[in-house]
mmCIF file of C-alpha atoms in Angstrom:
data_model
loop_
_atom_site.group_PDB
_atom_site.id
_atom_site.type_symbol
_atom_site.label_atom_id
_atom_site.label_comp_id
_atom_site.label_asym_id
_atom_site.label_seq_id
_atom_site.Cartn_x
_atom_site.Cartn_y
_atom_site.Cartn_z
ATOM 1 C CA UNK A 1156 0.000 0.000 0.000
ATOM 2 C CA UNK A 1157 1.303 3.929 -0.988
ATOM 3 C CA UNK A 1158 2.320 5.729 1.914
ATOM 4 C CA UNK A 1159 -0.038 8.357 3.264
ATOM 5 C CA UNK A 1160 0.795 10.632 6.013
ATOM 6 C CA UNK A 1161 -1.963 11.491 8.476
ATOM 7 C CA UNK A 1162 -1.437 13.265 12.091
ATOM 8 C CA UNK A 1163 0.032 10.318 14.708
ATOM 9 C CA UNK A 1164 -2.712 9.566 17.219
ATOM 10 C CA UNK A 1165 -1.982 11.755 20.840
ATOM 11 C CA UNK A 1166 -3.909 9.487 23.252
ATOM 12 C CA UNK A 1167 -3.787 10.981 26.341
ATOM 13 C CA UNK A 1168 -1.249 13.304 26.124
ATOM 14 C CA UNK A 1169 -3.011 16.944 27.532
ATOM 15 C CA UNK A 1170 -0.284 19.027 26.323
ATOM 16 C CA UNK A 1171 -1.120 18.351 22.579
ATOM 17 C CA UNK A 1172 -4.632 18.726 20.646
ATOM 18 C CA UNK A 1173 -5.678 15.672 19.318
ATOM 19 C CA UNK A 1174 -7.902 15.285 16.474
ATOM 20 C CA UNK A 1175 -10.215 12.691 18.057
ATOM 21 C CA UNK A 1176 -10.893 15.172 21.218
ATOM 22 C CA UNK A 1177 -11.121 18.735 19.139
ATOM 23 C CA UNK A 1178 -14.231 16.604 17.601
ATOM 24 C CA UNK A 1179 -15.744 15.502 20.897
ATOM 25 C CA UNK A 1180 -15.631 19.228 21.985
ATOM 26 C CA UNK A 1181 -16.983 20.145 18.636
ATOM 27 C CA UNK A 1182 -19.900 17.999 19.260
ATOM 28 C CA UNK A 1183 -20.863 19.564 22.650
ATOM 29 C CA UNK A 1184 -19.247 15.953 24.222
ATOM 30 C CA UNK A 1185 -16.837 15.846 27.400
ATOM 31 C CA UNK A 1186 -13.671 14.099 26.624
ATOM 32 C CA UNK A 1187 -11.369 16.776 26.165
ATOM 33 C CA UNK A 1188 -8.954 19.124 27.574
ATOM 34 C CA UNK A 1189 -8.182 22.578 27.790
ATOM 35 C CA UNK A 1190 -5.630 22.220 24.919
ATOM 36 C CA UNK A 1191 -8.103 20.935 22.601
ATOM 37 C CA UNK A 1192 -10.788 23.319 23.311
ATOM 38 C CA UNK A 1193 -8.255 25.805 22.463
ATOM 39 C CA UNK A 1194 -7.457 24.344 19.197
ATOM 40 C CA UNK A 1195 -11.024 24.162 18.577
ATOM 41 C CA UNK A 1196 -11.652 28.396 19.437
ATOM 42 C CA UNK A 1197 -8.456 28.862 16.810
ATOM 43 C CA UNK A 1198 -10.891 27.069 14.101
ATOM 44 C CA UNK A 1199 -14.003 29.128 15.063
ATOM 45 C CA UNK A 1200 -12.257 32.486 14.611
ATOM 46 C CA UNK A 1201 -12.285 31.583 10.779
ATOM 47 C CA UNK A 1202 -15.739 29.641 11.129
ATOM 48 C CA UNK A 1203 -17.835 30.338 13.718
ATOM 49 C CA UNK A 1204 -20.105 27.853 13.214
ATOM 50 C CA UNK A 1205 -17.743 24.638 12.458
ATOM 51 C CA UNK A 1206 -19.730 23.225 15.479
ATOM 52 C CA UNK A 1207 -22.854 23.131 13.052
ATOM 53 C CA UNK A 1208 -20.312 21.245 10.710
ATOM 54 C CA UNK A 1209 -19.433 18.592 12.905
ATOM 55 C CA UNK A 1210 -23.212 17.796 13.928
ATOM 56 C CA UNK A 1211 -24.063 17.688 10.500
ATOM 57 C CA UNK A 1212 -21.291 15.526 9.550
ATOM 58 C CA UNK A 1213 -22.235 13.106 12.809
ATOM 59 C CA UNK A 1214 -26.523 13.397 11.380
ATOM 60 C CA UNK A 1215 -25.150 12.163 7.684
ATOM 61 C CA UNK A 1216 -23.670 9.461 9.606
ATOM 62 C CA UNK A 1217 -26.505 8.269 11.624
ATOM 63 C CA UNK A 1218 -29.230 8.774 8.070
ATOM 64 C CA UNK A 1219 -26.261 6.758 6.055
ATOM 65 C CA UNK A 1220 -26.197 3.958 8.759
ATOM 66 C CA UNK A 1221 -29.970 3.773 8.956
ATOM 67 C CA UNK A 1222 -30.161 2.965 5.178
ATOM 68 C CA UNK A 1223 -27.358 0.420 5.083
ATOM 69 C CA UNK A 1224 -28.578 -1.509 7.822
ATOM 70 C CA UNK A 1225 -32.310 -1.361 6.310
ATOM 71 C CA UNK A 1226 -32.675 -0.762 3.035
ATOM 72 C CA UNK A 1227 -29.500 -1.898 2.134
ATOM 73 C CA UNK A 1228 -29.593 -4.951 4.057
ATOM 74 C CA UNK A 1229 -26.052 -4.992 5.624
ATOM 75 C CA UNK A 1230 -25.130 -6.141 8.209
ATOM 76 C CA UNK A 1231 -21.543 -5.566 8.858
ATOM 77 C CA UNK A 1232 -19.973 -2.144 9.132
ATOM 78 C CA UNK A 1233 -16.233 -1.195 9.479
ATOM 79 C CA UNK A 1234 -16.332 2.202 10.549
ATOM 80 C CA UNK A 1235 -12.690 3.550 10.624
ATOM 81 C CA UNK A 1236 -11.387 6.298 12.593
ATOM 82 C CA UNK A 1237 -14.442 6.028 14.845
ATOM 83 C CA UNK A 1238 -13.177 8.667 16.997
ATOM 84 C CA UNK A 1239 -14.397 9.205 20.986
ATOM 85 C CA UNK A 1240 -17.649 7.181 21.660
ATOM 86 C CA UNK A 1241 -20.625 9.933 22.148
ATOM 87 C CA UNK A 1242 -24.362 10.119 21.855
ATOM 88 C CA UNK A 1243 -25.655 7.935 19.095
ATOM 89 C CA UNK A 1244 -23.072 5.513 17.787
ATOM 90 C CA UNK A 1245 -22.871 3.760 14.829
ATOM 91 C CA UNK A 1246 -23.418 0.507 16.430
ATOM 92 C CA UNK A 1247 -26.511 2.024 18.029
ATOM 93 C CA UNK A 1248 -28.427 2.851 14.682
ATOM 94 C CA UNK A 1249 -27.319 -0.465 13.105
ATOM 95 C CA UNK A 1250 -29.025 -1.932 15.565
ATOM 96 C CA UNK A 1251 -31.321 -0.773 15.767
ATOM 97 C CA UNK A 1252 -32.479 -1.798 12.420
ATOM 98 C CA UNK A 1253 -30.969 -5.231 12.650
ATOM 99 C CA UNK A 1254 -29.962 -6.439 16.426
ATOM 100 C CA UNK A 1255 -27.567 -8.873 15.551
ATOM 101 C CA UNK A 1256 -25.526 -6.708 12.807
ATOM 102 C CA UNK A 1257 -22.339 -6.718 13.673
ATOM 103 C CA UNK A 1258 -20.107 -3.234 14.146
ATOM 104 C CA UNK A 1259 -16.278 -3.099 13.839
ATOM 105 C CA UNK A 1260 -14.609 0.101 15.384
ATOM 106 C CA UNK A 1261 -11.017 1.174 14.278
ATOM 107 C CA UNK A 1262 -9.032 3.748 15.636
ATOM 108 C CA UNK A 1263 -5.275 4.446 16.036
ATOM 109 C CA UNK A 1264 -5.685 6.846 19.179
ATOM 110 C CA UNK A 1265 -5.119 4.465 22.184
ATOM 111 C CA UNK A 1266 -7.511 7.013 24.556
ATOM 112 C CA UNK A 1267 -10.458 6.445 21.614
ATOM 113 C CA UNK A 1268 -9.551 2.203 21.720
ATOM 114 C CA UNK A 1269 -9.651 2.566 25.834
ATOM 115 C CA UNK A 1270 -12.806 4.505 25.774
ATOM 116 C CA UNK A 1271 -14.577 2.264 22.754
ATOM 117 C CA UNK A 1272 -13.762 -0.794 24.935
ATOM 118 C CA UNK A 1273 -15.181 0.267 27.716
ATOM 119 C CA UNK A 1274 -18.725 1.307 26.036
ATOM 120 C CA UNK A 1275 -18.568 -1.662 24.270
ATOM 121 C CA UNK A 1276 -17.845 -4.619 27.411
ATOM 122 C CA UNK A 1277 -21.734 -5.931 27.069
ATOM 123 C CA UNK A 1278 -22.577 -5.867 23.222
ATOM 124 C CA UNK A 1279 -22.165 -9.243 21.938
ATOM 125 C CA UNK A 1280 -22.283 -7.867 18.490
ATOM 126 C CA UNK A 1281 -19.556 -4.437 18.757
ATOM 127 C CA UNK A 1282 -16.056 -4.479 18.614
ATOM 128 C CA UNK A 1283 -13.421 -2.075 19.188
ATOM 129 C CA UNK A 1284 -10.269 -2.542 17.827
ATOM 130 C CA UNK A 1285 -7.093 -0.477 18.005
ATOM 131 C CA UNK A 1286 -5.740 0.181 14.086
ATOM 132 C CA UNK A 1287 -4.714 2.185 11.143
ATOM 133 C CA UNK A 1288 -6.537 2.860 7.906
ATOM 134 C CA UNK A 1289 -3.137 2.831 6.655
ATOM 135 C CA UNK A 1290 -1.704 -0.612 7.537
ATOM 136 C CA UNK A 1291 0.195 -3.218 5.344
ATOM 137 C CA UNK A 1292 -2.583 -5.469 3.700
ATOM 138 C CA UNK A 1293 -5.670 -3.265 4.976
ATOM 139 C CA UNK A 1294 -7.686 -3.530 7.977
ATOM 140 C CA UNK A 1295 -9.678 -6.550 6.108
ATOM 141 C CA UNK A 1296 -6.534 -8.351 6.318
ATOM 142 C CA UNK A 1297 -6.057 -7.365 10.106
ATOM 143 C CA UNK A 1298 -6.586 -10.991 12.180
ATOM 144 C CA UNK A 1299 -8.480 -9.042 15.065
ATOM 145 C CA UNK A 1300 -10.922 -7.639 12.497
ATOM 146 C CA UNK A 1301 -11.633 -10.886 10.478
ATOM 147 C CA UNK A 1302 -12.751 -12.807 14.117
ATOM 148 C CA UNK A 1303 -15.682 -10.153 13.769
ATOM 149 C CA UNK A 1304 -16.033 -10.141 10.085
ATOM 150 C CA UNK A 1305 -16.914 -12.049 7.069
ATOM 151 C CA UNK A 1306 -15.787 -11.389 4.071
ATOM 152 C CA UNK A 1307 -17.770 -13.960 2.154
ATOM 153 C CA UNK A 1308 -20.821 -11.283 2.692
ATOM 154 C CA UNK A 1309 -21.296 -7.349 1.858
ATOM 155 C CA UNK A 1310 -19.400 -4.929 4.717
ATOM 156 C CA UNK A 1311 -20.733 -1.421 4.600
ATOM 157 C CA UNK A 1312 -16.660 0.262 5.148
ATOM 158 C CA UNK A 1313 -17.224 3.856 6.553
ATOM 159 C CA UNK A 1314 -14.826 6.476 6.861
ATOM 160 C CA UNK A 1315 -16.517 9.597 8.047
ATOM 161 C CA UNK A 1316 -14.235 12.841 7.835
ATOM 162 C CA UNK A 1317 -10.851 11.079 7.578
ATOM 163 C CA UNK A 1318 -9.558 10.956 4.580
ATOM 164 C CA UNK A 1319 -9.323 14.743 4.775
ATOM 165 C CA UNK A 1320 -6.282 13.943 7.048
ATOM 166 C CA UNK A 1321 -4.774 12.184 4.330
ATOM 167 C CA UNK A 1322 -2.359 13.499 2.455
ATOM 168 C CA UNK A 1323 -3.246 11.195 -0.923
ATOM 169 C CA UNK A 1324 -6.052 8.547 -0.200
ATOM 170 C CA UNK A 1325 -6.461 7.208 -3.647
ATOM 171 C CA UNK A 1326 -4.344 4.116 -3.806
ATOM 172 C CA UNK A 1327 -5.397 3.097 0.016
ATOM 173 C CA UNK A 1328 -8.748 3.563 -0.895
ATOM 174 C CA UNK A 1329 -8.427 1.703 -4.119
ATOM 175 C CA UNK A 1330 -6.881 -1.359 -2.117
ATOM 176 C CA UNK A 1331 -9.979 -1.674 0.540
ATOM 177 C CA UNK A 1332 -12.433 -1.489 -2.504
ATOM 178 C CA UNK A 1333 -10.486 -4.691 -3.930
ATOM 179 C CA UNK A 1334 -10.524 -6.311 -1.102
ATOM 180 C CA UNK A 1335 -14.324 -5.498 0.227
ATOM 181 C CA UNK A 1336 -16.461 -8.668 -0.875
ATOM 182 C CA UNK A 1337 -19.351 -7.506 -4.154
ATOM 183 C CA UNK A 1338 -21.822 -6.130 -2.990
ATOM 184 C CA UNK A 1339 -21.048 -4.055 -0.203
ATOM 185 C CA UNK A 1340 -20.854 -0.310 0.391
ATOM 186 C CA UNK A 1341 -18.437 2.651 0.918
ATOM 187 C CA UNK A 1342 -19.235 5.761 2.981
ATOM 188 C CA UNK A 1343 -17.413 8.950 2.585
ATOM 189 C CA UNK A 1344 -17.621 12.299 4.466
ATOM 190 C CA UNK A 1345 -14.700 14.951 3.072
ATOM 191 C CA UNK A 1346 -13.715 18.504 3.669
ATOM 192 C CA UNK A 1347 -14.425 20.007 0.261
ATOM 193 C CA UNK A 1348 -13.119 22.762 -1.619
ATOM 194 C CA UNK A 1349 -15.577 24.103 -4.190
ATOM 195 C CA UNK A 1350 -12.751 25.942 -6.140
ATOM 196 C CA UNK A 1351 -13.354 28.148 -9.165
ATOM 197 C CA UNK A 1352 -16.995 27.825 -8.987
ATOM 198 C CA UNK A 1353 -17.221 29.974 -6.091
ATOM 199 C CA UNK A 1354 -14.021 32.357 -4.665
ATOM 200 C CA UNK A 1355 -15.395 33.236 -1.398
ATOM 201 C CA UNK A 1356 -15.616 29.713 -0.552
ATOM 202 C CA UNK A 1357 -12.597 28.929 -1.961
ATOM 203 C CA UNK A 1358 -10.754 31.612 -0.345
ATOM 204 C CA UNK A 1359 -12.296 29.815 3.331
ATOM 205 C CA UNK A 1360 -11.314 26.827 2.445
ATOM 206 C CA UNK A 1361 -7.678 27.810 2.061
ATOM 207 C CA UNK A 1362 -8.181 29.469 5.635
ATOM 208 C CA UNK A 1363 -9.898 26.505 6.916
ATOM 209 C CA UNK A 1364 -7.084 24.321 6.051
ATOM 210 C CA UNK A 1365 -4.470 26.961 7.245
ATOM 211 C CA UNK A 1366 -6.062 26.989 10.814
ATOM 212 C CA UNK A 1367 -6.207 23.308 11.496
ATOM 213 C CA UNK A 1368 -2.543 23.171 10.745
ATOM 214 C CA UNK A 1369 -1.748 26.604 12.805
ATOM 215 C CA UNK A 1370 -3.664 24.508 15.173
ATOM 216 C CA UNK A 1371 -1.448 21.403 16.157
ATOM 217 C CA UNK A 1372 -4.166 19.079 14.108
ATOM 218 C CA UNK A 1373 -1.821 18.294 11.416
ATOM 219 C CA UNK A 1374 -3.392 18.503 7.902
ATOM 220 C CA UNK A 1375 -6.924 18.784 7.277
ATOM 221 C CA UNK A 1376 -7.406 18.707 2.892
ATOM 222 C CA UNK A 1377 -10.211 21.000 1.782
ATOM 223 C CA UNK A 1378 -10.277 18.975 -1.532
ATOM 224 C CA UNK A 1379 -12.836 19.236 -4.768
ATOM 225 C CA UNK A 1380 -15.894 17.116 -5.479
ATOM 226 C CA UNK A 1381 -14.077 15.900 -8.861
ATOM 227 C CA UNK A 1382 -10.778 14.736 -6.237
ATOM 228 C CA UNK A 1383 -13.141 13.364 -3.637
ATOM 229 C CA UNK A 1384 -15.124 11.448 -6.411
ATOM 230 C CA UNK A 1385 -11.791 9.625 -7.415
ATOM 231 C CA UNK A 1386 -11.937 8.047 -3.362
ATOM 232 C CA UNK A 1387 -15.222 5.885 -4.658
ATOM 233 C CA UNK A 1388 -12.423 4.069 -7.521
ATOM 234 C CA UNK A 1389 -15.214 3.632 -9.871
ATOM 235 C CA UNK A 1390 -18.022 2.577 -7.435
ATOM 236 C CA UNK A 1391 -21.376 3.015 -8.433
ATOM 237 C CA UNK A 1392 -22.653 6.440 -6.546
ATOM 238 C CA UNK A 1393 -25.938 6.015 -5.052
ATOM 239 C CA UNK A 1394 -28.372 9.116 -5.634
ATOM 240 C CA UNK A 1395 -28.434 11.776 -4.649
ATOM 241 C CA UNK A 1396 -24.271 11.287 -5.572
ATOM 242 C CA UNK A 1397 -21.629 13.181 -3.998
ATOM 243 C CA UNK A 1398 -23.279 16.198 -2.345
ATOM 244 C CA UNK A 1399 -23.802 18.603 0.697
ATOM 245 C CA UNK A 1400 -24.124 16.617 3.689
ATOM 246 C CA UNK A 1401 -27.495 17.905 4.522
ATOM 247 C CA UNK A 1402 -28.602 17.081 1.024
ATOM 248 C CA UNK A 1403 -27.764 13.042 1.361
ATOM 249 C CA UNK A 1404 -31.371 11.565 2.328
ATOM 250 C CA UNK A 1405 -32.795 14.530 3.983
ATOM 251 C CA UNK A 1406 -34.918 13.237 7.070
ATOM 252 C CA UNK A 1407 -37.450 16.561 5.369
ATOM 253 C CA UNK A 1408 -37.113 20.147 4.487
ATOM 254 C CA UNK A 1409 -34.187 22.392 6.365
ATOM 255 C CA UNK A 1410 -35.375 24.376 9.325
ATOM 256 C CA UNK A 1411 -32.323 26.673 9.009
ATOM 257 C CA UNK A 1412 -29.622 27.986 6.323
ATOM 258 C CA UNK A 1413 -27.058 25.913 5.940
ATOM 259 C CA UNK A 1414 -23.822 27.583 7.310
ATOM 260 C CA UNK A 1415 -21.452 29.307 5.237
ATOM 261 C CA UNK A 1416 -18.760 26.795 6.427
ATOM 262 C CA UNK A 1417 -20.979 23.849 5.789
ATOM 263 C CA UNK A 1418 -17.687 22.935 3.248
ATOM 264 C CA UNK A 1419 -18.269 19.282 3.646
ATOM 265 C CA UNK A 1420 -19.292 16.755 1.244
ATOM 266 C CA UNK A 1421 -20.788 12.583 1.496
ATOM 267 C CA UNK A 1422 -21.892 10.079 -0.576
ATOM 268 C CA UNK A 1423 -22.009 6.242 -0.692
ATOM 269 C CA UNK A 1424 -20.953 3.924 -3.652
ATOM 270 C CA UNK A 1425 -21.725 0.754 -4.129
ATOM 271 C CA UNK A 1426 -19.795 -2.312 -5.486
ATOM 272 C CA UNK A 1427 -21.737 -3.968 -7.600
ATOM 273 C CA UNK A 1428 -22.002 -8.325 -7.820
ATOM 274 C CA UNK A 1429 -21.023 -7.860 -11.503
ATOM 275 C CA UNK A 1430 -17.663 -6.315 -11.403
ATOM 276 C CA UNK A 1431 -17.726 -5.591 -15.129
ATOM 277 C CA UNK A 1432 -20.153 -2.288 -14.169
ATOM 278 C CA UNK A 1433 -16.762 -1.246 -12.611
ATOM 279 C CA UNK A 1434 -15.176 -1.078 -15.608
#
């Protein structure tokens, strides 16, 4: 697998922000320090309302779970870079349209695996396992995953605002879509850069992406919809396609404008049982 650099996990250290922490604060949740709240405030001073961003990004998750775990039918998720556990997991939603389906948590941040473990002691059907998106043969090659998974049956894999931490995800995304068995599905959630098409948002992009690094949060890529299309490698794109977060299976109409710094983008591809459609 290409080599792609992403920030090295700061577990408990509370002299450093960590990525996994500045989101828990983000989200209104309690495992954080002083440090990361900081880090946070630096990010707000651009975008006051990148808290709106983060709950948004955490509401596509839960609407994207529901319809994989319904509709869909799956029932086995890999959901990478998990984070902190906080209020309304993956696991949770999954569940509760399918009790038994089973939930695989990665992260690389030892506080997250410590944490995850702890929520998890008395489901049966949840794992948390300590891992990198980036390691030699994938995470579907990792032994600790495959006691939990099958890989003779669809996996929805879900990476939910990581692979803006990556300097170059194409190849490692390429690999796990190989690997995943036909059939199952790929959830994405990416900073994204809207470019030419509009300079004001452009222009906060570049700021956006300036602050995190200013911040101690190593890189955070405000990419464009045609880059973060190239992360599906040729999946089919299920409609609405690659769009504003808010837009992907609205639960109904908005109540409020979106946020000017609502500079986020999901969308879930499928890999079809007939691998010539990828083609």
């Amino acid at each position: 697998m290409p080599k792609a650099s992403v920030c090295e996990p700061v577990g408990v250290d509370s002299t450093r922000p960590s990525v996994a922490r500045v989101y828990d604060y983000s989200l209104g949740g309690k495992d954080n320090y002083q440090v990361d709240r900081v880090a946070f405030e630096q990010i707000r001073r651009v975008a006051p309302r990148q808290g709106d961003v983060s709950r948004m990004n955490r509401r596509w998750l839960h609407r994207v779970t529901r319809y994989l775990a319904g509709t869909a039918g799956v029932a086995q998720f890999l959901d990478i870079g998990a984070g902190l556990p906080t209020v309304i997991n993956t696991h949770e939603v999954a569940q509760l349209e399918n009790r038994t389906a089973r939930v695989v948590y990665i992260d690389n941040d030892p506080l997250c695996a410590a944490h995850g473990r702890v929520m998890l002691a008395q489901n049966g059907f949840t794992q948390f396992v300590r891992g990198d998106l980036l390691e030699k043969g994938t995470l579907l090659a990792n032994r600790e995953v495959l006691r939990y998974l099958e890989l003779d049956r669809p996996v929805a894999l879900i990476v939910c605002g990581l692979l803006h931490h990556l300097d170059e995800p194409t190849e490692v995304m390429r690999e796990y879509i190989e690997r995943l068995p036909q059939g199952s599905y790929v959830a994405v959630s990416h900073f994204w850069d809207p470019g030419e098409e509009n300079p004001e948002l452009h222009a906060l992009a570049g700021r956006l992406q300036h602050a995190f690094t200013e911040g101690g949060l190593g890189s955070a890529w405000y990419r464009t919809s045609e880059r973060i299309r190239t992360y599906f490698c040729g999946l089919e794109l299920l409609e609405p396609g690659l769009v504003h977060l808010d837009d992907w299976w609205p639960a109904g109409p908005a109540l409020q404008a979106r946020p000017l710094e609502a500079l986020m983008l999901g969308g879930v591809g499928y890999k079809p049982t007939s691998l010539l459609s990828l083609r």
